[in-house]
PDB file of C-alpha atoms in Angstrom:
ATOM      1  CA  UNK A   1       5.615  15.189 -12.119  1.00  0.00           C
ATOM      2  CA  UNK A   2       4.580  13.539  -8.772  1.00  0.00           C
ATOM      3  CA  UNK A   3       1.340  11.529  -9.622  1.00  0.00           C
ATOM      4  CA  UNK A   4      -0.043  11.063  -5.859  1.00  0.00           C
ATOM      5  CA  UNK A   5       1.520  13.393  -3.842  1.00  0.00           C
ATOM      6  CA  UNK A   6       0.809  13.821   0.284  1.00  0.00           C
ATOM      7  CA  UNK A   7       1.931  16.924   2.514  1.00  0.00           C
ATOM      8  CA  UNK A   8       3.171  17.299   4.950  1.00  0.00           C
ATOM      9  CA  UNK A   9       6.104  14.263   4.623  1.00  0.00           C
ATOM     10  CA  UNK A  10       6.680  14.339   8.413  1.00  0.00           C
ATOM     11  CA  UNK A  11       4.354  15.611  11.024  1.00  0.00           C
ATOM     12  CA  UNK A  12       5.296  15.855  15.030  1.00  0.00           C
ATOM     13  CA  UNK A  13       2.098  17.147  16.916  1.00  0.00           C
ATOM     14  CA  UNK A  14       1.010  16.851  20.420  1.00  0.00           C
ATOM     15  CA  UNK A  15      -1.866  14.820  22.047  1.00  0.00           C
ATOM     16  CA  UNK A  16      -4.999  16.265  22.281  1.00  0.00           C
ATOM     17  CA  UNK A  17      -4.013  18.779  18.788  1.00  0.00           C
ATOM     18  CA  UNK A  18      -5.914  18.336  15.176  1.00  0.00           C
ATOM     19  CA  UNK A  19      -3.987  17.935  12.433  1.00  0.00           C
ATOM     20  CA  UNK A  20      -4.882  17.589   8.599  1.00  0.00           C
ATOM     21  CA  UNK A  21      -2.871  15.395   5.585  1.00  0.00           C
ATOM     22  CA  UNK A  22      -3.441  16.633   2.672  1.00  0.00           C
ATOM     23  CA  UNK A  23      -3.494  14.453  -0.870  1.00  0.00           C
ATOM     24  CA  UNK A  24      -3.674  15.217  -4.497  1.00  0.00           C
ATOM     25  CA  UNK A  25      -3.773  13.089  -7.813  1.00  0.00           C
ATOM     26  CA  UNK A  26      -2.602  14.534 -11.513  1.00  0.00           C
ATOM     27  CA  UNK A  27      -3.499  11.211 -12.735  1.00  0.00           C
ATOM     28  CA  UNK A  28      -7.313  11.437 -13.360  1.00  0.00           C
ATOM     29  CA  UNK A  29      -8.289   8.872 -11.135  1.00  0.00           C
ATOM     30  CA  UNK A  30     -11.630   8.549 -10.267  1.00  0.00           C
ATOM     31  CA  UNK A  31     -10.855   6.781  -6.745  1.00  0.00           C
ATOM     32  CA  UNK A  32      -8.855   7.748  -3.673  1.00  0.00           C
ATOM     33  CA  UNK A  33      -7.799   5.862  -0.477  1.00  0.00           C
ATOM     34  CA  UNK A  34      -6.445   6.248   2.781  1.00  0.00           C
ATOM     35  CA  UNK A  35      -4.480   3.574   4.393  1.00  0.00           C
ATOM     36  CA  UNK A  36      -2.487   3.225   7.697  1.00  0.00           C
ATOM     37  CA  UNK A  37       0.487   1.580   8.149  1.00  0.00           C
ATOM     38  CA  UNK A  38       1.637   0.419  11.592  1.00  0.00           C
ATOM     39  CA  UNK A  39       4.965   0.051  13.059  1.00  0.00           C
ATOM     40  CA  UNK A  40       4.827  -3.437  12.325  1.00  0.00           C
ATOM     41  CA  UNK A  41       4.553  -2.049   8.921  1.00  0.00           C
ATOM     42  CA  UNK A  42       0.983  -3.663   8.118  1.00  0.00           C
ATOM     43  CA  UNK A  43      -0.919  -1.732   5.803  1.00  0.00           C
ATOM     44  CA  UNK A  44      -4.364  -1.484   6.498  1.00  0.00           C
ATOM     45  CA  UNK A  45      -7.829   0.365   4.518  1.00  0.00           C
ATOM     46  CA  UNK A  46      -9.192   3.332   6.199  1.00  0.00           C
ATOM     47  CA  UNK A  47     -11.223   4.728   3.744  1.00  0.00           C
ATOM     48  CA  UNK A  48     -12.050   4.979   0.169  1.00  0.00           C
ATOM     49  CA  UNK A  49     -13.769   7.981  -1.836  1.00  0.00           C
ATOM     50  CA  UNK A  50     -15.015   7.580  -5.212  1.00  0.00           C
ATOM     51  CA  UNK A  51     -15.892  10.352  -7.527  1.00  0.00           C
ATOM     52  CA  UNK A  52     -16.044  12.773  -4.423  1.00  0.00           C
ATOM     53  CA  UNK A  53     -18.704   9.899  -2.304  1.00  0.00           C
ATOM     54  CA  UNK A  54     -17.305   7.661   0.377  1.00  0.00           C
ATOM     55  CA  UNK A  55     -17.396   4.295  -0.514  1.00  0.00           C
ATOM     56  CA  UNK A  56     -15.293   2.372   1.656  1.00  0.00           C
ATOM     57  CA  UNK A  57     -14.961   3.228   5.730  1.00  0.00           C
ATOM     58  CA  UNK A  58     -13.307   0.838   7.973  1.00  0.00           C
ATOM     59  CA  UNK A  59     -13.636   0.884  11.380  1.00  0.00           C
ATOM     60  CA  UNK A  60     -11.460   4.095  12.413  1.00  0.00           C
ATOM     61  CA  UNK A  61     -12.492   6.339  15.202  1.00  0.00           C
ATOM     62  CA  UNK A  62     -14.625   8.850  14.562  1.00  0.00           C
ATOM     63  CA  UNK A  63     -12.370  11.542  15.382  1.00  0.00           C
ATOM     64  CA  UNK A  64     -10.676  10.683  11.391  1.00  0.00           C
ATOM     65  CA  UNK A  65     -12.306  12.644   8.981  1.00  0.00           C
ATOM     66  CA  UNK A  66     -11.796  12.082   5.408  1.00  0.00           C
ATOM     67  CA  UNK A  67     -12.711  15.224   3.208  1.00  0.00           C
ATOM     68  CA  UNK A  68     -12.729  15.165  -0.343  1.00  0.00           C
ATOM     69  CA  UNK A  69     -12.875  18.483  -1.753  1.00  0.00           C
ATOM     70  CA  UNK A  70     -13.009  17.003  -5.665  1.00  0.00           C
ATOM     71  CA  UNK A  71     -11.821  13.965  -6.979  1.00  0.00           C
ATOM     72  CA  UNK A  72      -8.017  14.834  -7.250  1.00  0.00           C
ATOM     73  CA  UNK A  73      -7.819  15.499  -3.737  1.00  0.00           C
ATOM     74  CA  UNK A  74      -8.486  13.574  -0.515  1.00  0.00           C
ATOM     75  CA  UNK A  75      -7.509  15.018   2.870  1.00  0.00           C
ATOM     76  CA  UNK A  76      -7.698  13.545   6.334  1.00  0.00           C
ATOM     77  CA  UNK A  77      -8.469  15.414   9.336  1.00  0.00           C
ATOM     78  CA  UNK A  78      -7.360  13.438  12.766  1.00  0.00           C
ATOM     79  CA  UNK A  79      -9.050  15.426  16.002  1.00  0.00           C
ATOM     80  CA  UNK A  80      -7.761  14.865  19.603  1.00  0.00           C
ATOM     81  CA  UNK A  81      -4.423  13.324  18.753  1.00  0.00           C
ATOM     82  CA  UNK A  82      -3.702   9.590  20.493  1.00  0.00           C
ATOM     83  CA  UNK A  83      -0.161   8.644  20.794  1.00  0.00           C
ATOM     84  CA  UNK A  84      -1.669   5.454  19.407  1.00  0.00           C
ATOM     85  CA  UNK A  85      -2.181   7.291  16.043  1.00  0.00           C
ATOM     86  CA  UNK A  86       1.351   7.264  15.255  1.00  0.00           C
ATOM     87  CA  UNK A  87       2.226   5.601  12.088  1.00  0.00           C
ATOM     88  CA  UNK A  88       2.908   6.141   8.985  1.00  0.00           C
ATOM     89  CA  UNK A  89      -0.282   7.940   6.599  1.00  0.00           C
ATOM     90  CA  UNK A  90      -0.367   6.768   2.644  1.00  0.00           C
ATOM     91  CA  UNK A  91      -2.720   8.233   0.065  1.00  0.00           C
ATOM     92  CA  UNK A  92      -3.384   6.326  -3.341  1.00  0.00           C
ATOM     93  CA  UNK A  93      -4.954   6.216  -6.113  1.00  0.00           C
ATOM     94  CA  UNK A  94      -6.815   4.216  -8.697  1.00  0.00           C
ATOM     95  CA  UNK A  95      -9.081   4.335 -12.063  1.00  0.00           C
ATOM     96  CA  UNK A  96     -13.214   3.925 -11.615  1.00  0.00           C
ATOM     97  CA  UNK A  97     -14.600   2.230  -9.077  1.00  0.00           C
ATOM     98  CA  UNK A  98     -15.842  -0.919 -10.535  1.00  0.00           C
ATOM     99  CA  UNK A  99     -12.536  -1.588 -12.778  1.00  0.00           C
ATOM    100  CA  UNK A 100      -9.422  -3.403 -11.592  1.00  0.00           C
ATOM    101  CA  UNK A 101      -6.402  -1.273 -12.345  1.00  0.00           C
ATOM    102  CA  UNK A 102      -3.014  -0.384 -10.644  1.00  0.00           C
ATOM    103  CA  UNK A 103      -3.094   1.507  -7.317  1.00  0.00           C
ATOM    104  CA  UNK A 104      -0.519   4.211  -7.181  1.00  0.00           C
ATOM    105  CA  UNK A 105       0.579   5.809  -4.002  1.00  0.00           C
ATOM    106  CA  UNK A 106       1.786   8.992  -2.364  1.00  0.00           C
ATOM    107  CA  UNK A 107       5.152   8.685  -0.381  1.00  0.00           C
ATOM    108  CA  UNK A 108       3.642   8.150   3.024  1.00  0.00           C
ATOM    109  CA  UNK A 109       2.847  11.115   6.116  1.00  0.00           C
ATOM    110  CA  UNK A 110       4.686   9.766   9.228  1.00  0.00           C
ATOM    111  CA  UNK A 111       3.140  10.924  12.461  1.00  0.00           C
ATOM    112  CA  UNK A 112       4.313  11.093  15.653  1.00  0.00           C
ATOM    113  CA  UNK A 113       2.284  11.691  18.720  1.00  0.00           C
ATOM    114  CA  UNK A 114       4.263  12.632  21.564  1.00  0.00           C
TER     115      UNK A 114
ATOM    116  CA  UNK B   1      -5.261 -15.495  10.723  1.00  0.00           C
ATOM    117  CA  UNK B   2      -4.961 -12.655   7.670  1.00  0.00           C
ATOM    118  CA  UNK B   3      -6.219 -12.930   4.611  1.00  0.00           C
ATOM    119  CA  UNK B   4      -3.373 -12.853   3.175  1.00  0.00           C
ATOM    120  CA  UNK B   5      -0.670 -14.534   3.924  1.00  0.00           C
ATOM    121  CA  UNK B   6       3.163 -14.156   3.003  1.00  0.00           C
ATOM    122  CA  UNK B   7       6.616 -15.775   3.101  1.00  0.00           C
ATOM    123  CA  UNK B   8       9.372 -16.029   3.897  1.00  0.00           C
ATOM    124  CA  UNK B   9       8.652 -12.833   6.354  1.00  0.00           C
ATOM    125  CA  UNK B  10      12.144 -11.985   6.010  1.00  0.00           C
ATOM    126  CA  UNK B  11      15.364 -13.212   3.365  1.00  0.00           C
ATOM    127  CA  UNK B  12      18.843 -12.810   3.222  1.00  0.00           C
ATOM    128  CA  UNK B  13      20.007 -13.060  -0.413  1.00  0.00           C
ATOM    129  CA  UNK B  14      23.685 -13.105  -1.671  1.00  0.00           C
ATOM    130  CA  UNK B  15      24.031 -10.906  -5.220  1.00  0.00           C
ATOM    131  CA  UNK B  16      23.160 -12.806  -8.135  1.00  0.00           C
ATOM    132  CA  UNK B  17      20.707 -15.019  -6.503  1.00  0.00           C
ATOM    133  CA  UNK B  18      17.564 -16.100  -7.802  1.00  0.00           C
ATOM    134  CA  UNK B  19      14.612 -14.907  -5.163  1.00  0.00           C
ATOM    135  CA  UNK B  20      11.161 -16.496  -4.655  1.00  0.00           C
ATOM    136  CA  UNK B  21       8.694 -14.098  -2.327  1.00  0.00           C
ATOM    137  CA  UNK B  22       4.606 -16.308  -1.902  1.00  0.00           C
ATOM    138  CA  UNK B  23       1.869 -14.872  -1.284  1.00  0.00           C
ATOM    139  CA  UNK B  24      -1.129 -16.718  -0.568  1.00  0.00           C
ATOM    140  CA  UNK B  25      -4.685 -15.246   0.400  1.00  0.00           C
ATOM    141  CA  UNK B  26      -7.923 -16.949   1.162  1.00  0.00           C
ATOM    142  CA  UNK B  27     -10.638 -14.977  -0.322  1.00  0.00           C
ATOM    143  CA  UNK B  28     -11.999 -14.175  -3.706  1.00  0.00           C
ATOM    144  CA  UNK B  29     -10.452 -11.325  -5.639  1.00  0.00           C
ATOM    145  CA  UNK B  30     -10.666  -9.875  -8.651  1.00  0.00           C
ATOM    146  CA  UNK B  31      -6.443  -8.816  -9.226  1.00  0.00           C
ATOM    147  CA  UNK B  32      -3.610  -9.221  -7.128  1.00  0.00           C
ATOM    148  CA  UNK B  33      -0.875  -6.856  -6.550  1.00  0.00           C
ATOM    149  CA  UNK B  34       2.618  -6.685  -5.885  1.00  0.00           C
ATOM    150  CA  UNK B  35       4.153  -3.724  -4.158  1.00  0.00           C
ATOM    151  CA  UNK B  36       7.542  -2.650  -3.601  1.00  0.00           C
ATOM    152  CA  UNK B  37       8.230   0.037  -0.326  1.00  0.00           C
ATOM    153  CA  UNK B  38      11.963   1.075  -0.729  1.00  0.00           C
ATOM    154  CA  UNK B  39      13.949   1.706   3.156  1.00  0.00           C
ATOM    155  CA  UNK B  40      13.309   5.881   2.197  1.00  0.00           C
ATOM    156  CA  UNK B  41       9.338   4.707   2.684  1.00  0.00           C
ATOM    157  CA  UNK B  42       7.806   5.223  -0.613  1.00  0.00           C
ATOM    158  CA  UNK B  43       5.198   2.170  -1.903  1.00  0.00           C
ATOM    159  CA  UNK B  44       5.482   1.353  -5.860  1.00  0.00           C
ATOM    160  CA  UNK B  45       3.364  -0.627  -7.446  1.00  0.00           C
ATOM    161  CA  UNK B  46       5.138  -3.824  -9.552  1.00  0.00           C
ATOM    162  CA  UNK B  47       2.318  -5.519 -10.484  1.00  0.00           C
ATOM    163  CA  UNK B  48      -0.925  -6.513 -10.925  1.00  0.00           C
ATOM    164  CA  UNK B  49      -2.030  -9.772 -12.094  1.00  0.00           C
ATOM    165  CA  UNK B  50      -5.252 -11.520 -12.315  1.00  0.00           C
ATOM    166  CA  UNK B  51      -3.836 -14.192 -14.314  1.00  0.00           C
ATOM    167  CA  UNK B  52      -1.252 -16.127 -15.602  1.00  0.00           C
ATOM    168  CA  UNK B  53       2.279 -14.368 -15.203  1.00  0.00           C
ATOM    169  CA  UNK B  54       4.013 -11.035 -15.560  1.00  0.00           C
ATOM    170  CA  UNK B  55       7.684  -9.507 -16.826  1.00  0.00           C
ATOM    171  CA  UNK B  56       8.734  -6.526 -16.273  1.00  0.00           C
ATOM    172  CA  UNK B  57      13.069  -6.483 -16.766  1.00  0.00           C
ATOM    173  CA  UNK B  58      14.254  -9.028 -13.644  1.00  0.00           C
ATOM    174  CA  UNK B  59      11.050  -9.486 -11.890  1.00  0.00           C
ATOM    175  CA  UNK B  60       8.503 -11.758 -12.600  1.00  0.00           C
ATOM    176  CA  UNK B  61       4.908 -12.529 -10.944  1.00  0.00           C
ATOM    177  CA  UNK B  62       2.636 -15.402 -11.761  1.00  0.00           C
ATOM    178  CA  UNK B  63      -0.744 -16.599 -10.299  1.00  0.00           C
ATOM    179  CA  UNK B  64      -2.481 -19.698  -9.793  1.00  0.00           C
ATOM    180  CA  UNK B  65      -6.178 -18.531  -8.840  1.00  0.00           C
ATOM    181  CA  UNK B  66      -7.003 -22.284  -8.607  1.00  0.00           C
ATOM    182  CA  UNK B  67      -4.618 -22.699  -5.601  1.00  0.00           C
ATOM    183  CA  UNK B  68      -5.084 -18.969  -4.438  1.00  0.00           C
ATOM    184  CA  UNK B  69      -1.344 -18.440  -4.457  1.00  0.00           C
ATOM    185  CA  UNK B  70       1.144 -15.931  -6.173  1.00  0.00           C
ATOM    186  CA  UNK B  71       4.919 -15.459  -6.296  1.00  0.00           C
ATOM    187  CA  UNK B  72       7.481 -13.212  -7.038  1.00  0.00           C
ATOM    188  CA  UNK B  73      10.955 -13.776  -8.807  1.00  0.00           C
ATOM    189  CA  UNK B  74      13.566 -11.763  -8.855  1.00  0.00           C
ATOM    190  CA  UNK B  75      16.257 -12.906 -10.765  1.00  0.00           C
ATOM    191  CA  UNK B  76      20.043 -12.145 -11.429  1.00  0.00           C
ATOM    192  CA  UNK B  77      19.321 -10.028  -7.422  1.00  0.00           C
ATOM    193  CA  UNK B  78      21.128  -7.301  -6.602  1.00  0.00           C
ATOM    194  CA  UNK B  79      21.543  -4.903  -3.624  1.00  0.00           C
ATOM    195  CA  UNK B  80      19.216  -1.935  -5.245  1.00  0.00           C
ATOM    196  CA  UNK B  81      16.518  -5.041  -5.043  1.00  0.00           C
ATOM    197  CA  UNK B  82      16.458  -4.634  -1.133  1.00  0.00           C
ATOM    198  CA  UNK B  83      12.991  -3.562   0.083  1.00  0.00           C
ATOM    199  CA  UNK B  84       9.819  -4.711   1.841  1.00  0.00           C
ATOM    200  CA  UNK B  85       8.035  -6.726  -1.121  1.00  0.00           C
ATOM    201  CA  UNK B  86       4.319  -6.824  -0.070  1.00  0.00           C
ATOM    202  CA  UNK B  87       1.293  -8.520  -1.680  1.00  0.00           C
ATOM    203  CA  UNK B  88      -1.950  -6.954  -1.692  1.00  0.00           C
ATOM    204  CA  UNK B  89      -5.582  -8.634  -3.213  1.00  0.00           C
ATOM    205  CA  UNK B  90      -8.144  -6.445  -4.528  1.00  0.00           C
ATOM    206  CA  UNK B  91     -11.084  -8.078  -2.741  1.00  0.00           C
ATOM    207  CA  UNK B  92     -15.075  -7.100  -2.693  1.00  0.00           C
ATOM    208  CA  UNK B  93     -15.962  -2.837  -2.675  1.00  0.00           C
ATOM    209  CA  UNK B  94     -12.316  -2.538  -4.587  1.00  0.00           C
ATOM    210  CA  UNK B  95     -10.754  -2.046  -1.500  1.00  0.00           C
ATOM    211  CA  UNK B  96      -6.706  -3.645  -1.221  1.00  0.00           C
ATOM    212  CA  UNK B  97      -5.961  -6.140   1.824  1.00  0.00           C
ATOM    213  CA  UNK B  98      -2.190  -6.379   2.350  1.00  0.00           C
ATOM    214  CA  UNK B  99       0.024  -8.883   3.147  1.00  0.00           C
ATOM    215  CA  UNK B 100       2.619  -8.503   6.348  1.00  0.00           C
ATOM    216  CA  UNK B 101       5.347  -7.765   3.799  1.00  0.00           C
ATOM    217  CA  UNK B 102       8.396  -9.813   3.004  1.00  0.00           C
ATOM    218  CA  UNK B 103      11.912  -7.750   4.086  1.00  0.00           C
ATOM    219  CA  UNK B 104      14.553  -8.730   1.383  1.00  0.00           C
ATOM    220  CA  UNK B 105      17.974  -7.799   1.877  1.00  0.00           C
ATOM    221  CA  UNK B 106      20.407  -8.569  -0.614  1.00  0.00           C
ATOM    222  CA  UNK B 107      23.953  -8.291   0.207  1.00  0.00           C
ATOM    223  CA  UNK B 108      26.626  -7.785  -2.644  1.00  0.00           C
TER     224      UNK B 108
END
């Protein structure tokens, strides 16, 4: 069984369209993230929901909206496509909020803006 | 400069070789992670350490949190080893900051 898993795998949209990611957990986990990696293939924090409340939010534009539905699912909503939001999407997961534990991670959205 | 900071950025290994992958980061964390991302894209998580070292079959991690520095081994490499290795420190609000990523290829 897939423990994070993200849909869609590849996504080709136009600029100016909305698109959503969607992620879910099996695992339990009480915390979800978003991250962005870029084609230099740095992996950077967008946001972080724990327990359904957003705890973490880097500084994205507004037009990325994280919605978390319950805690085994965190989706992202991207309005008004940029071809500067091409990269590659990963969800993850983790165990509560204020433990340390392993982060385990979906297989990654790419997006392409053309 | 990142907060975390890794090298070599990229390493040629022959099969059989013994591989060392650093990591060192400049803030105070609470665990430190090592993360595999194979060529088909997918990110696995090796390890995570907030002290001392770690085994798990022909990798090993170890920390110093006195010198703020980590490595990864890999010993006895082979070409199913070759993958971006990246290094990631859970720092304040639990949030992971990630190294550039180290691309090993190993060739048999």
């Amino acid at each position: 069984d897939t423990a994070v898993s993200q849909t869609p795998k590849y996504l080709v949209t136009q600029m100016g369209n909305d698109k959503s990611i969607k992620c879910e957990q099996n695992l339990g986990h009480d915390t979800m993230y978003w991250y962005k990696q870029d084609s230099k293939k740095f992996l950077k924090i967008m946001f972080s929901y724990n327990n359904k409340e957003l705890i973490i939010n880097e500084t994205v534009p507004n037009r990325f909206s994280p919605k978390s539905p319950d805690k085994a699912h965190l989706n992202l909503h991207i309005n008004s496509l940029e071809l500067g939001d091409s990269a590659v999407y990963f969800c993850a997961s983790s165990q509560a909020q204020g433990k340390v534990t392993e982060a385990f991670f979906g297989q990654g959205t790419r997006l392409t803006v053309v | 400069k990142n907060e975390v900071e890794q090298s070599p950025q990229n390493l040629t290994a022959q099969e059989g070789e013994f591989i060392t992958i650093n990591c060192s980061y400049s803030v105070g964390i609470s665990a430190l992670h090592w993360l595999q991302q194979h060529p088909g894209g997918g990110i696995v998580s090796l390890f995570m350490l907030s002290s001392g070292k770690k085994k798990h079959g022909r990798l090993i991690a170890t920390i110093n949190i006195q010198e703020k520095h980590s490595s990864l081994h890999i010993t006895a490499s082979h070409p199913r080893d070759s993958a971006v290795y990246i290094c990631a420190v859970r720092s304040g609000g639990n949030k992971l900051v990630f190294g550039a990523g180290t691309i090993l290829r190993v060739k048999s």
